[in-house]
mmCIF file of C-alpha atoms in Angstrom:
data_model
loop_
_atom_site.group_PDB
_atom_site.id
_atom_site.type_symbol
_atom_site.label_atom_id
_atom_site.label_comp_id
_atom_site.label_asym_id
_atom_site.label_seq_id
_atom_site.Cartn_x
_atom_site.Cartn_y
_atom_site.Cartn_z
ATOM 1 C CA ILE A 1 40.778 -35.975 -12.678
ATOM 2 C CA GLY A 2 41.799 -36.321 -9.094
ATOM 3 C CA GLU A 3 39.501 -36.596 -6.100
ATOM 4 C CA VAL A 4 38.173 -33.285 -4.715
ATOM 5 C CA PRO A 5 38.770 -32.937 -0.966
ATOM 6 C CA SER A 6 35.475 -32.728 0.965
ATOM 7 C CA MET A 7 36.204 -29.182 2.235
ATOM 8 C CA ASN A 8 36.617 -27.885 -1.326
ATOM 9 C CA LEU A 9 33.494 -29.761 -2.435
ATOM 10 C CA ARG A 10 31.460 -28.082 0.293
ATOM 11 C CA ARG A 11 32.770 -24.679 -0.786
ATOM 12 C CA LEU A 12 31.896 -25.411 -4.409
ATOM 13 C CA VAL A 13 28.339 -26.466 -3.467
ATOM 14 C CA ALA A 14 27.918 -23.352 -1.270
ATOM 15 C CA LEU A 15 29.182 -21.155 -4.104
ATOM 16 C CA ALA A 16 26.797 -22.799 -6.592
ATOM 17 C CA VAL A 17 23.810 -22.355 -4.272
ATOM 18 C CA THR A 18 24.706 -18.711 -3.556
ATOM 19 C CA THR A 19 25.101 -18.003 -7.276
ATOM 20 C CA ALA A 20 21.709 -19.574 -8.034
ATOM 21 C CA VAL A 21 19.974 -17.542 -5.306
ATOM 22 C CA LEU A 22 21.579 -14.300 -6.482
ATOM 23 C CA ALA A 23 20.560 -15.068 -10.070
ATOM 24 C CA ILE A 24 16.943 -15.575 -8.993
ATOM 25 C CA ILE A 25 16.936 -12.354 -6.960
ATOM 26 C CA GLY A 26 18.563 -10.488 -9.826
ATOM 27 C CA CYS A 27 15.752 -11.539 -12.165
ATOM 28 C CA SER A 28 13.133 -9.840 -10.009
ATOM 29 C CA SER A 29 12.577 -6.132 -10.423
ATOM 30 C CA THR A 30 11.446 -3.452 -8.047
ATOM 31 C CA THR A 31 9.315 -0.809 -9.744
ATOM 32 C CA PRO A 32 6.588 1.583 -8.610
ATOM 33 C CA THR A 33 4.068 -0.797 -10.188
ATOM 34 C CA GLU A 34 3.584 -4.035 -8.269
ATOM 35 C CA PRO A 35 2.122 -7.214 -9.794
ATOM 36 C CA LEU A 36 -1.556 -8.101 -9.739
ATOM 37 C CA GLY A 37 -2.876 -9.283 -6.382
ATOM 38 C CA THR A 38 -0.186 -7.595 -4.405
ATOM 39 C CA ASN A 39 -0.153 -6.163 -0.920
ATOM 40 C CA VAL A 40 0.012 -2.382 -0.748
ATOM 41 C CA GLN A 41 1.445 -1.113 2.504
ATOM 42 C CA VAL A 42 0.079 2.250 3.633
ATOM 43 C CA ALA A 43 1.501 4.233 6.560
ATOM 44 C CA LEU A 44 -0.798 6.705 8.315
ATOM 45 C CA ASP A 45 0.255 9.280 10.883
ATOM 46 C CA GLU A 46 -0.238 12.911 11.773
ATOM 47 C CA TRP A 47 -0.760 14.211 8.987
ATOM 48 C CA SER A 48 0.003 11.967 6.065
ATOM 49 C CA VAL A 49 -1.074 8.897 4.131
ATOM 50 C CA ILE A 50 1.934 7.266 2.494
ATOM 51 C CA PRO A 51 1.424 4.214 0.268
ATOM 52 C CA LYS A 52 4.604 2.234 -0.422
ATOM 53 C CA VAL A 53 3.648 2.236 -4.123
ATOM 54 C CA THR A 54 1.266 4.586 -5.928
ATOM 55 C CA GLN A 55 0.313 2.332 -8.845
ATOM 56 C CA VAL A 56 -0.631 -1.330 -9.157
ATOM 57 C CA GLY A 57 -2.351 -3.506 -11.738
ATOM 58 C CA SER A 58 -6.100 -4.023 -11.684
ATOM 59 C CA GLY A 59 -7.679 -6.859 -9.725
ATOM 60 C CA GLN A 60 -7.589 -7.857 -6.087
ATOM 61 C CA ILE A 61 -5.435 -5.527 -4.023
ATOM 62 C CA ASN A 62 -4.802 -6.023 -0.315
ATOM 63 C CA PHE A 63 -4.258 -2.723 1.488
ATOM 64 C CA LEU A 64 -2.287 -3.198 4.710
ATOM 65 C CA ALA A 65 -2.576 0.004 6.745
ATOM 66 C CA SER A 66 -0.328 0.818 9.701
ATOM 67 C CA ASN A 67 -1.239 3.601 12.094
ATOM 68 C CA GLU A 68 2.158 5.022 12.982
ATOM 69 C CA GLY A 69 0.668 8.092 14.649
ATOM 70 C CA SER A 70 -0.585 8.849 18.115
ATOM 71 C CA LEU A 71 -4.221 9.447 17.072
ATOM 72 C CA GLN A 72 -6.863 7.129 15.664
ATOM 73 C CA HIS A 73 -7.145 7.091 11.860
ATOM 74 C CA GLU A 74 -9.016 5.322 9.067
ATOM 75 C CA LEU A 75 -8.236 4.502 5.465
ATOM 76 C CA VAL A 76 -10.834 5.208 2.774
ATOM 77 C CA VAL A 77 -10.309 4.087 -0.844
ATOM 78 C CA LEU A 78 -12.285 6.386 -3.158
ATOM 79 C CA LYS A 79 -12.541 6.039 -6.957
ATOM 80 C CA THR A 80 -12.603 9.548 -8.391
ATOM 81 C CA ASP A 81 -11.520 11.732 -11.286
ATOM 82 C CA LEU A 82 -10.591 14.525 -8.860
ATOM 83 C CA PRO A 83 -7.005 15.174 -7.744
ATOM 84 C CA ALA A 84 -6.274 14.020 -4.179
ATOM 85 C CA SER A 85 -6.205 17.628 -2.936
ATOM 86 C CA ASP A 86 -9.529 18.634 -4.542
ATOM 87 C CA LEU A 87 -12.146 16.374 -2.937
ATOM 88 C CA VAL A 88 -15.358 18.068 -1.789
ATOM 89 C CA VAL A 89 -15.211 18.889 1.945
ATOM 90 C CA THR A 90 -18.255 19.652 4.104
ATOM 91 C CA ASP A 91 -18.109 20.286 7.854
ATOM 92 C CA GLY A 92 -14.472 19.164 8.071
ATOM 93 C CA LYS A 93 -14.974 15.842 6.286
ATOM 94 C CA VAL A 94 -14.824 14.684 2.668
ATOM 95 C CA ASP A 95 -18.281 14.449 1.142
ATOM 96 C CA GLU A 96 -17.600 10.965 -0.215
ATOM 97 C CA GLU A 97 -20.702 10.817 -2.391
ATOM 98 C CA ALA A 98 -19.981 14.191 -4.034
ATOM 99 C CA SER A 99 -16.285 13.323 -4.545
ATOM 100 C CA GLY A 100 -16.514 9.871 -6.084
ATOM 101 C CA THR A 101 -17.354 6.297 -5.142
ATOM 102 C CA VAL A 102 -16.085 4.629 -1.971
ATOM 103 C CA ILE A 103 -14.756 1.205 -2.925
ATOM 104 C CA GLY A 104 -13.772 0.191 0.593
ATOM 105 C CA GLN A 105 -12.268 1.303 3.863
ATOM 106 C CA ILE A 106 -10.597 0.307 7.087
ATOM 107 C CA ASP A 107 -12.585 1.657 10.021
ATOM 108 C CA PRO A 108 -11.068 3.805 12.789
ATOM 109 C CA ALA A 109 -11.916 1.119 15.375
ATOM 110 C CA ASP A 110 -9.414 -1.117 13.562
ATOM 111 C CA LEU A 111 -6.671 1.530 13.269
ATOM 112 C CA ALA A 112 -5.913 2.673 16.791
ATOM 113 C CA PRO A 113 -2.399 4.093 17.292
ATOM 114 C CA GLY A 114 0.220 1.403 16.703
ATOM 115 C CA LYS A 115 -2.244 -1.010 15.076
ATOM 116 C CA GLN A 116 -2.401 -2.561 11.608
ATOM 117 C CA ALA A 117 -5.454 -3.641 9.647
ATOM 118 C CA SER A 118 -6.136 -4.728 6.087
ATOM 119 C CA THR A 119 -8.838 -4.891 3.472
ATOM 120 C CA THR A 120 -8.837 -6.625 0.095
ATOM 121 C CA LEU A 121 -10.595 -4.824 -2.734
ATOM 122 C CA ASN A 122 -11.215 -5.652 -6.383
ATOM 123 C CA LEU A 123 -10.112 -2.487 -8.190
ATOM 124 C CA GLU A 124 -10.668 -1.533 -11.815
ATOM 125 C CA PRO A 125 -8.322 0.716 -13.808
ATOM 126 C CA GLY A 126 -8.647 4.382 -12.896
ATOM 127 C CA THR A 127 -7.651 7.001 -10.371
ATOM 128 C CA TYR A 128 -8.274 6.728 -6.658
ATOM 129 C CA VAL A 129 -7.585 8.680 -3.491
ATOM 130 C CA LEU A 130 -6.518 7.061 -0.225
ATOM 131 C CA PHE A 131 -7.418 9.267 2.721
ATOM 132 C CA CYS A 132 -8.487 9.526 6.345
ATOM 133 C CA ASN A 133 -11.982 10.971 6.719
ATOM 134 C CA LEU A 134 -12.028 11.669 10.432
ATOM 135 C CA THR A 135 -13.001 15.292 11.005
ATOM 136 C CA GLY A 136 -10.196 17.611 9.887
ATOM 137 C CA HIS A 137 -7.700 14.892 8.960
ATOM 138 C CA TYR A 138 -8.115 15.188 5.168
ATOM 139 C CA ALA A 139 -7.638 18.967 5.302
ATOM 140 C CA LEU A 140 -4.455 18.504 7.363
ATOM 141 C CA GLY A 141 -2.923 16.420 4.551
ATOM 142 C CA MET A 142 -4.027 12.846 5.148
ATOM 143 C CA ARG A 143 -4.497 11.944 1.482
ATOM 144 C CA ALA A 144 -2.621 10.362 -1.413
ATOM 145 C CA GLY A 145 -3.370 9.784 -5.067
ATOM 146 C CA PHE A 146 -3.356 6.170 -6.248
ATOM 147 C CA THR A 147 -3.630 4.677 -9.740
ATOM 148 C CA ILE A 148 -4.851 1.298 -10.941
ATOM 149 C CA ALA A 149 -3.296 0.465 -14.300
ATOM 150 C CA ASN A 150 -4.701 -1.950 -16.890
#
């Protein structure tokens, strides 16, 4: 076998590296269910709460909330058997105690317009609602169902 010119050798090495990287990327999958311990990005604005995924595995979940609106918001994570649209509302706010169990939240002081904040929660399998509980925000549509799978 003859000697391989250095230019062709560099091309062969580049091709081998590119093929290996593409093979690794191809082995990963993107599904609505993210792996355990994942970050869940949640966009909040007037008047929606939009998680990037709606189901993850149980365990530690880091919610990264971004306020993309022009008003202050908060993110409440409530464990409940109620559908996201059927939480108990009193005086313009969700009655959290009557609707389920608050597992955690990101306070409005941390979610001014254009800001991001996060909280890490240990979540068990079940159904949850992510919502903003500032007066009137839930009723205007700032809510989303969320599931923790086994």
